[in-house]
Amino acid sequence: LKTVYDRPGFVESDYNFSVEMLEEMIHELDRLITKYGSPEWNTKATANRVVELLSGHRVLIQTELDEVNSGVRKLTDKDFLG
């Protein structure tokens, strides 16, 4: 299965997002985690896997947001809404 990581020249660290975009991503991830972690869904193996994957992704996005807020990660004019 090919993913975006298989694209030639793809380097994840080349992409940076603004605080606003990262906060929106976290908000959407929280919404999906809450939905698929609810009693209506949490008895399904696929929903549990989705929650697991989204939770891991949320940690990464939160780390990126913390780096942008602290100045560790600097945004440039070419970054998304930088």
PDB file of N, CA and C in Angstrom:
ATOM      1  N   LEU A   1       0.839  -1.175   0.000  1.00  0.00           N
ATOM      2  CA  LEU A   1       0.000   0.000   0.000  1.00  0.00           C
ATOM      3  C   LEU A   1       0.889   1.244   0.000  1.00  0.00           C
ATOM      4  N   LYS A   2       0.736   2.065  -1.010  1.00  0.00           N
ATOM      5  CA  LYS A   2       1.538   3.284  -1.099  1.00  0.00           C
ATOM      6  C   LYS A   2       0.832   4.425  -0.371  1.00  0.00           C
ATOM      7  N   THR A   3       1.631   5.265   0.247  1.00  0.00           N
ATOM      8  CA  THR A   3       1.109   6.428   0.954  1.00  0.00           C
ATOM      9  C   THR A   3       1.855   7.673   0.494  1.00  0.00           C
ATOM     10  N   VAL A   4       1.502   8.791   1.068  1.00  0.00           N
ATOM     11  CA  VAL A   4       2.161  10.049   0.744  1.00  0.00           C
ATOM     12  C   VAL A   4       3.663   9.974   1.039  1.00  0.00           C
ATOM     13  N   TYR A   5       4.046   9.126   1.983  1.00  0.00           N
ATOM     14  CA  TYR A   5       5.460   8.989   2.335  1.00  0.00           C
ATOM     15  C   TYR A   5       6.278   8.349   1.220  1.00  0.00           C
ATOM     16  N   ASP A   6       5.609   7.693   0.284  1.00  0.00           N
ATOM     17  CA  ASP A   6       6.296   7.054  -0.829  1.00  0.00           C
ATOM     18  C   ASP A   6       6.581   8.023  -1.981  1.00  0.00           C
ATOM     19  N   ARG A   7       6.062   9.221  -1.909  1.00  0.00           N
ATOM     20  CA  ARG A   7       6.275  10.201  -2.974  1.00  0.00           C
ATOM     21  C   ARG A   7       7.742  10.618  -3.004  1.00  0.00           C
ATOM     22  N   PRO A   8       8.304  10.707  -4.196  1.00  0.00           N
ATOM     23  CA  PRO A   8       9.696  11.158  -4.285  1.00  0.00           C
ATOM     24  C   PRO A   8       9.828  12.589  -3.784  1.00  0.00           C
ATOM     25  N   GLY A   9      10.847  12.825  -3.014  1.00  0.00           N
ATOM     26  CA  GLY A   9      11.111  14.162  -2.512  1.00  0.00           C
ATOM     27  C   GLY A   9      10.269  14.579  -1.327  1.00  0.00           C
ATOM     28  N   PHE A  10       9.416  13.686  -0.809  1.00  0.00           N
ATOM     29  CA  PHE A  10       8.567  14.033   0.330  1.00  0.00           C
ATOM     30  C   PHE A  10       9.381  14.016   1.604  1.00  0.00           C
ATOM     31  N   VAL A  11       9.380  15.130   2.284  1.00  0.00           N
ATOM     32  CA  VAL A  11      10.000  15.229   3.602  1.00  0.00           C
ATOM     33  C   VAL A  11       8.980  15.900   4.508  1.00  0.00           C
ATOM     34  N   GLU A  12       8.478  15.150   5.477  1.00  0.00           N
ATOM     35  CA  GLU A  12       7.406  15.652   6.330  1.00  0.00           C
ATOM     36  C   GLU A  12       7.762  16.966   7.000  1.00  0.00           C
ATOM     37  N   SER A  13       9.022  17.132   7.370  1.00  0.00           N
ATOM     38  CA  SER A  13       9.424  18.354   8.068  1.00  0.00           C
ATOM     39  C   SER A  13       9.397  19.580   7.157  1.00  0.00           C
ATOM     40  N   ASP A  14       9.203  19.386   5.843  1.00  0.00           N
ATOM     41  CA  ASP A  14       9.088  20.513   4.921  1.00  0.00           C
ATOM     42  C   ASP A  14       7.747  21.233   5.061  1.00  0.00           C
ATOM     43  N   TYR A  15       6.787  20.607   5.733  1.00  0.00           N
ATOM     44  CA  TYR A  15       5.446  21.156   5.842  1.00  0.00           C
ATOM     45  C   TYR A  15       5.192  21.644   7.261  1.00  0.00           C
ATOM     46  N   ASN A  16       4.835  22.905   7.373  1.00  0.00           N
ATOM     47  CA  ASN A  16       4.501  23.481   8.670  1.00  0.00           C
ATOM     48  C   ASN A  16       3.150  24.171   8.566  1.00  0.00           C
ATOM     49  N   PHE A  17       2.406  24.156   9.663  1.00  0.00           N
ATOM     50  CA  PHE A  17       1.093  24.771   9.700  1.00  0.00           C
ATOM     51  C   PHE A  17       1.043  25.820  10.798  1.00  0.00           C
ATOM     52  N   SER A  18       0.177  26.799  10.606  1.00  0.00           N
ATOM     53  CA  SER A  18       0.012  27.865  11.591  1.00  0.00           C
ATOM     54  C   SER A  18      -0.673  27.327  12.845  1.00  0.00           C
ATOM     55  N   VAL A  19      -0.617  28.117  13.903  1.00  0.00           N
ATOM     56  CA  VAL A  19      -1.291  27.771  15.154  1.00  0.00           C
ATOM     57  C   VAL A  19      -2.774  27.549  14.896  1.00  0.00           C
ATOM     58  N   GLU A  20      -3.381  28.435  14.103  1.00  0.00           N
ATOM     59  CA  GLU A  20      -4.815  28.320  13.826  1.00  0.00           C
ATOM     60  C   GLU A  20      -5.151  26.996  13.141  1.00  0.00           C
ATOM     61  N   MET A  21      -4.353  26.607  12.167  1.00  0.00           N
ATOM     62  CA  MET A  21      -4.609  25.356  11.448  1.00  0.00           C
ATOM     63  C   MET A  21      -4.401  24.154  12.374  1.00  0.00           C
ATOM     64  N   LEU A  22      -3.357  24.181  13.170  1.00  0.00           N
ATOM     65  CA  LEU A  22      -3.091  23.079  14.091  1.00  0.00           C
ATOM     66  C   LEU A  22      -4.197  22.948  15.131  1.00  0.00           C
ATOM     67  N   GLU A  23      -4.694  24.082  15.620  1.00  0.00           N
ATOM     68  CA  GLU A  23      -5.791  24.041  16.589  1.00  0.00           C
ATOM     69  C   GLU A  23      -7.060  23.470  15.957  1.00  0.00           C
ATOM     70  N   GLU A  24      -7.322  23.811  14.704  1.00  0.00           N
ATOM     71  CA  GLU A  24      -8.481  23.246  13.999  1.00  0.00           C
ATOM     72  C   GLU A  24      -8.319  21.744  13.803  1.00  0.00           C
ATOM     73  N   MET A  25      -7.106  21.306  13.485  1.00  0.00           N
ATOM     74  CA  MET A  25      -6.848  19.869  13.323  1.00  0.00           C
ATOM     75  C   MET A  25      -7.116  19.133  14.636  1.00  0.00           C
ATOM     76  N   ILE A  26      -6.629  19.690  15.734  1.00  0.00           N
ATOM     77  CA  ILE A  26      -6.839  19.077  17.044  1.00  0.00           C
ATOM     78  C   ILE A  26      -8.323  19.033  17.382  1.00  0.00           C
ATOM     79  N   HIS A  27      -9.019  20.109  17.088  1.00  0.00           N
ATOM     80  CA  HIS A  27     -10.464  20.149  17.343  1.00  0.00           C
ATOM     81  C   HIS A  27     -11.182  19.037  16.573  1.00  0.00           C
ATOM     82  N   GLU A  28     -10.844  18.868  15.314  1.00  0.00           N
ATOM     83  CA  GLU A  28     -11.487  17.827  14.500  1.00  0.00           C
ATOM     84  C   GLU A  28     -11.102  16.434  14.984  1.00  0.00           C
ATOM     85  N   LEU A  29      -9.843  16.241  15.339  1.00  0.00           N
ATOM     86  CA  LEU A  29      -9.422  14.947  15.874  1.00  0.00           C
ATOM     87  C   LEU A  29     -10.159  14.634  17.171  1.00  0.00           C
ATOM     88  N   ASP A  30     -10.282  15.621  18.047  1.00  0.00           N
ATOM     89  CA  ASP A  30     -11.027  15.421  19.300  1.00  0.00           C
ATOM     90  C   ASP A  30     -12.469  15.012  19.019  1.00  0.00           C
ATOM     91  N   ARG A  31     -13.087  15.675  18.047  1.00  0.00           N
ATOM     92  CA  ARG A  31     -14.472  15.358  17.693  1.00  0.00           C
ATOM     93  C   ARG A  31     -14.603  13.908  17.231  1.00  0.00           C
ATOM     94  N   LEU A  32     -13.691  13.480  16.375  1.00  0.00           N
ATOM     95  CA  LEU A  32     -13.746  12.112  15.856  1.00  0.00           C
ATOM     96  C   LEU A  32     -13.413  11.077  16.925  1.00  0.00           C
ATOM     97  N   ILE A  33     -12.439  11.382  17.759  1.00  0.00           N
ATOM     98  CA  ILE A  33     -12.080  10.473  18.855  1.00  0.00           C
ATOM     99  C   ILE A  33     -13.259  10.301  19.801  1.00  0.00           C
ATOM    100  N   THR A  34     -13.933  11.404  20.119  1.00  0.00           N
ATOM    101  CA  THR A  34     -15.108  11.346  20.994  1.00  0.00           C
ATOM    102  C   THR A  34     -16.221  10.530  20.339  1.00  0.00           C
ATOM    103  N   LYS A  35     -16.467  10.796  19.073  1.00  0.00           N
ATOM    104  CA  LYS A  35     -17.538  10.084  18.376  1.00  0.00           C
ATOM    105  C   LYS A  35     -17.280   8.580  18.354  1.00  0.00           C
ATOM    106  N   TYR A  36     -16.117   8.175  17.848  1.00  0.00           N
ATOM    107  CA  TYR A  36     -15.849   6.749  17.670  1.00  0.00           C
ATOM    108  C   TYR A  36     -15.429   6.042  18.954  1.00  0.00           C
ATOM    109  N   GLY A  37     -15.189   6.813  20.005  1.00  0.00           N
ATOM    110  CA  GLY A  37     -14.918   6.226  21.305  1.00  0.00           C
ATOM    111  C   GLY A  37     -16.163   6.114  22.171  1.00  0.00           C
ATOM    112  N   SER A  38     -17.289   6.598  21.648  1.00  0.00           N
ATOM    113  CA  SER A  38     -18.544   6.589  22.409  1.00  0.00           C
ATOM    114  C   SER A  38     -19.132   5.179  22.480  1.00  0.00           C
ATOM    115  N   PRO A  39     -20.026   4.942  23.435  1.00  0.00           N
ATOM    116  CA  PRO A  39     -20.635   3.613  23.580  1.00  0.00           C
ATOM    117  C   PRO A  39     -21.304   3.095  22.302  1.00  0.00           C
ATOM    118  N   GLU A  40     -21.796   4.006  21.493  1.00  0.00           N
ATOM    119  CA  GLU A  40     -22.439   3.589  20.240  1.00  0.00           C
ATOM    120  C   GLU A  40     -21.453   2.899  19.291  1.00  0.00           C
ATOM    121  N   TRP A  41     -20.182   3.280  19.378  1.00  0.00           N
ATOM    122  CA  TRP A  41     -19.180   2.762  18.451  1.00  0.00           C
ATOM    123  C   TRP A  41     -18.121   1.867  19.089  1.00  0.00           C
ATOM    124  N   ASN A  42     -17.830   2.039  20.370  1.00  0.00           N
ATOM    125  CA  ASN A  42     -16.635   1.421  20.955  1.00  0.00           C
ATOM    126  C   ASN A  42     -16.681  -0.102  21.087  1.00  0.00           C
ATOM    127  N   THR A  43     -17.763  -0.724  20.666  1.00  0.00           N
ATOM    128  CA  THR A  43     -17.805  -2.189  20.655  1.00  0.00           C
ATOM    129  C   THR A  43     -17.324  -2.746  19.314  1.00  0.00           C
ATOM    130  N   LYS A  44     -17.057  -1.856  18.364  1.00  0.00           N
ATOM    131  CA  LYS A  44     -16.599  -2.277  17.038  1.00  0.00           C
ATOM    132  C   LYS A  44     -15.079  -2.185  16.958  1.00  0.00           C
ATOM    133  N   ALA A  45     -14.454  -3.246  16.494  1.00  0.00           N
ATOM    134  CA  ALA A  45     -12.992  -3.281  16.405  1.00  0.00           C
ATOM    135  C   ALA A  45     -12.458  -2.178  15.494  1.00  0.00           C
ATOM    136  N   THR A  46     -13.146  -1.935  14.398  1.00  0.00           N
ATOM    137  CA  THR A  46     -12.667  -0.904  13.475  1.00  0.00           C
ATOM    138  C   THR A  46     -12.724   0.481  14.115  1.00  0.00           C
ATOM    139  N   ALA A  47     -13.771   0.768  14.872  1.00  0.00           N
ATOM    140  CA  ALA A  47     -13.875   2.061  15.554  1.00  0.00           C
ATOM    141  C   ALA A  47     -12.768   2.211  16.584  1.00  0.00           C
ATOM    142  N   ASN A  48     -12.468   1.138  17.302  1.00  0.00           N
ATOM    143  CA  ASN A  48     -11.386   1.184  18.291  1.00  0.00           C
ATOM    144  C   ASN A  48     -10.043   1.437  17.614  1.00  0.00           C
ATOM    145  N   ARG A  49      -9.843   0.852  16.454  1.00  0.00           N
ATOM    146  CA  ARG A  49      -8.594   1.067  15.702  1.00  0.00           C
ATOM    147  C   ARG A  49      -8.513   2.508  15.207  1.00  0.00           C
ATOM    148  N   VAL A  50      -9.625   3.041  14.739  1.00  0.00           N
ATOM    149  CA  VAL A  50      -9.658   4.432  14.290  1.00  0.00           C
ATOM    150  C   VAL A  50      -9.306   5.352  15.456  1.00  0.00           C
ATOM    151  N   VAL A  51      -9.887   5.116  16.619  1.00  0.00           N
ATOM    152  CA  VAL A  51      -9.589   5.931  17.801  1.00  0.00           C
ATOM    153  C   VAL A  51      -8.105   5.830  18.155  1.00  0.00           C
ATOM    154  N   GLU A  52      -7.559   4.640  18.073  1.00  0.00           N
ATOM    155  CA  GLU A  52      -6.133   4.441  18.366  1.00  0.00           C
ATOM    156  C   GLU A  52      -5.259   5.254  17.403  1.00  0.00           C
ATOM    157  N   LEU A  53      -5.560   5.175  16.121  1.00  0.00           N
ATOM    158  CA  LEU A  53      -4.776   5.895  15.115  1.00  0.00           C
ATOM    159  C   LEU A  53      -4.939   7.402  15.266  1.00  0.00           C
ATOM    160  N   LEU A  54      -6.169   7.860  15.457  1.00  0.00           N
ATOM    161  CA  LEU A  54      -6.412   9.290  15.600  1.00  0.00           C
ATOM    162  C   LEU A  54      -5.774   9.840  16.868  1.00  0.00           C
ATOM    163  N   SER A  55      -5.790   9.066  17.941  1.00  0.00           N
ATOM    164  CA  SER A  55      -5.173   9.506  19.196  1.00  0.00           C
ATOM    165  C   SER A  55      -3.666   9.671  19.036  1.00  0.00           C
ATOM    166  N   GLY A  56      -3.049   8.748  18.339  1.00  0.00           N
ATOM    167  CA  GLY A  56      -1.614   8.865  18.068  1.00  0.00           C
ATOM    168  C   GLY A  56      -1.305  10.080  17.218  1.00  0.00           C
ATOM    169  N   HIS A  57      -2.142  10.326  16.226  1.00  0.00           N
ATOM    170  CA  HIS A  57      -1.953  11.484  15.356  1.00  0.00           C
ATOM    171  C   HIS A  57      -2.171  12.779  16.139  1.00  0.00           C
ATOM    172  N   ARG A  58      -3.123  12.765  17.067  1.00  0.00           N
ATOM    173  CA  ARG A  58      -3.384  13.949  17.870  1.00  0.00           C
ATOM    174  C   ARG A  58      -2.170  14.329  18.713  1.00  0.00           C
ATOM    175  N   VAL A  59      -1.487  13.330  19.255  1.00  0.00           N
ATOM    176  CA  VAL A  59      -0.271  13.585  20.042  1.00  0.00           C
ATOM    177  C   VAL A  59       0.775  14.288  19.173  1.00  0.00           C
ATOM    178  N   LEU A  60       0.927  13.813  17.939  1.00  0.00           N
ATOM    179  CA  LEU A  60       1.909  14.421  17.033  1.00  0.00           C
ATOM    180  C   LEU A  60       1.544  15.865  16.688  1.00  0.00           C
ATOM    181  N   ILE A  61       0.267  16.106  16.446  1.00  0.00           N
ATOM    182  CA  ILE A  61      -0.184  17.461  16.105  1.00  0.00           C
ATOM    183  C   ILE A  61      -0.030  18.384  17.318  1.00  0.00           C
ATOM    184  N   GLN A  62      -0.330  17.873  18.516  1.00  0.00           N
ATOM    185  CA  GLN A  62      -0.167  18.682  19.733  1.00  0.00           C
ATOM    186  C   GLN A  62       1.302  19.039  19.931  1.00  0.00           C
ATOM    187  N   THR A  63       2.187  18.094  19.657  1.00  0.00           N
ATOM    188  CA  THR A  63       3.627  18.364  19.770  1.00  0.00           C
ATOM    189  C   THR A  63       4.034  19.461  18.800  1.00  0.00           C
ATOM    190  N   GLU A  64       3.533  19.362  17.566  1.00  0.00           N
ATOM    191  CA  GLU A  64       3.840  20.397  16.572  1.00  0.00           C
ATOM    192  C   GLU A  64       3.303  21.752  17.015  1.00  0.00           C
ATOM    193  N   LEU A  65       2.079  21.783  17.547  1.00  0.00           N
ATOM    194  CA  LEU A  65       1.506  23.032  18.039  1.00  0.00           C
ATOM    195  C   LEU A  65       2.358  23.608  19.172  1.00  0.00           C
ATOM    196  N   ASP A  66       2.788  22.767  20.087  1.00  0.00           N
ATOM    197  CA  ASP A  66       3.641  23.227  21.188  1.00  0.00           C
ATOM    198  C   ASP A  66       4.956  23.802  20.665  1.00  0.00           C
ATOM    199  N   GLU A  67       5.503  23.174  19.623  1.00  0.00           N
ATOM    200  CA  GLU A  67       6.758  23.662  19.034  1.00  0.00           C
ATOM    201  C   GLU A  67       6.564  25.014  18.356  1.00  0.00           C
ATOM    202  N   VAL A  68       5.447  25.192  17.664  1.00  0.00           N
ATOM    203  CA  VAL A  68       5.168  26.479  17.011  1.00  0.00           C
ATOM    204  C   VAL A  68       4.948  27.552  18.072  1.00  0.00           C
ATOM    205  N   ASN A  69       4.159  27.240  19.102  1.00  0.00           N
ATOM    206  CA  ASN A  69       3.879  28.220  20.160  1.00  0.00           C
ATOM    207  C   ASN A  69       5.123  28.627  20.927  1.00  0.00           C
ATOM    208  N   SER A  70       6.056  27.698  21.120  1.00  0.00           N
ATOM    209  CA  SER A  70       7.259  27.999  21.896  1.00  0.00           C
ATOM    210  C   SER A  70       8.369  28.619  21.047  1.00  0.00           C
ATOM    211  N   GLY A  71       8.193  28.601  19.726  1.00  0.00           N
ATOM    212  CA  GLY A  71       9.219  29.155  18.848  1.00  0.00           C
ATOM    213  C   GLY A  71      10.262  28.146  18.420  1.00  0.00           C
ATOM    214  N   VAL A  72      10.150  26.901  18.880  1.00  0.00           N
ATOM    215  CA  VAL A  72      11.093  25.856  18.463  1.00  0.00           C
ATOM    216  C   VAL A  72      10.950  25.611  16.963  1.00  0.00           C
ATOM    217  N   ARG A  73       9.722  25.626  16.492  1.00  0.00           N
ATOM    218  CA  ARG A  73       9.440  25.461  15.057  1.00  0.00           C
ATOM    219  C   ARG A  73       9.045  26.834  14.527  1.00  0.00           C
ATOM    220  N   LYS A  74       9.836  27.344  13.604  1.00  0.00           N
ATOM    221  CA  LYS A  74       9.604  28.670  13.031  1.00  0.00           C
ATOM    222  C   LYS A  74       8.838  28.542  11.728  1.00  0.00           C
ATOM    223  N   LEU A  75       7.813  29.368  11.581  1.00  0.00           N
ATOM    224  CA  LEU A  75       7.047  29.390  10.344  1.00  0.00           C
ATOM    225  C   LEU A  75       7.654  30.402   9.377  1.00  0.00           C
ATOM    226  N   THR A  76       7.545  30.072   8.095  1.00  0.00           N
ATOM    227  CA  THR A  76       8.032  30.989   7.048  1.00  0.00           C
ATOM    228  C   THR A  76       6.855  31.342   6.142  1.00  0.00           C
ATOM    229  N   ASP A  77       7.102  32.212   5.193  1.00  0.00           N
ATOM    230  CA  ASP A  77       6.057  32.633   4.250  1.00  0.00           C
ATOM    231  C   ASP A  77       5.544  31.474   3.398  1.00  0.00           C
ATOM    232  N   LYS A  78       6.355  30.433   3.200  1.00  0.00           N
ATOM    233  CA  LYS A  78       5.918  29.320   2.368  1.00  0.00           C
ATOM    234  C   LYS A  78       5.104  28.278   3.150  1.00  0.00           C
ATOM    235  N   ASP A  79       5.057  28.393   4.466  1.00  0.00           N
ATOM    236  CA  ASP A  79       4.278  27.471   5.285  1.00  0.00           C
ATOM    237  C   ASP A  79       2.799  27.794   5.158  1.00  0.00           C
ATOM    238  N   PHE A  80       1.953  26.784   5.452  1.00  0.00           N
ATOM    239  CA  PHE A  80       0.522  26.955   5.308  1.00  0.00           C
ATOM    240  C   PHE A  80       0.004  27.925   6.350  1.00  0.00           C
ATOM    241  N   LEU A  81      -0.407  29.094   5.893  1.00  0.00           N
ATOM    242  CA  LEU A  81      -0.871  30.192   6.738  1.00  0.00           C
ATOM    243  C   LEU A  81       0.190  30.632   7.743  1.00  0.00           C
ATOM    244  N   GLY A  82       1.445  30.529   7.346  1.00  0.00           N
ATOM    245  CA  GLY A  82       2.558  30.918   8.222  1.00  0.00           C
ATOM    246  C   GLY A  82       2.716  32.399   8.326  1.00  0.00           C
TER     247      GLY A  82
END
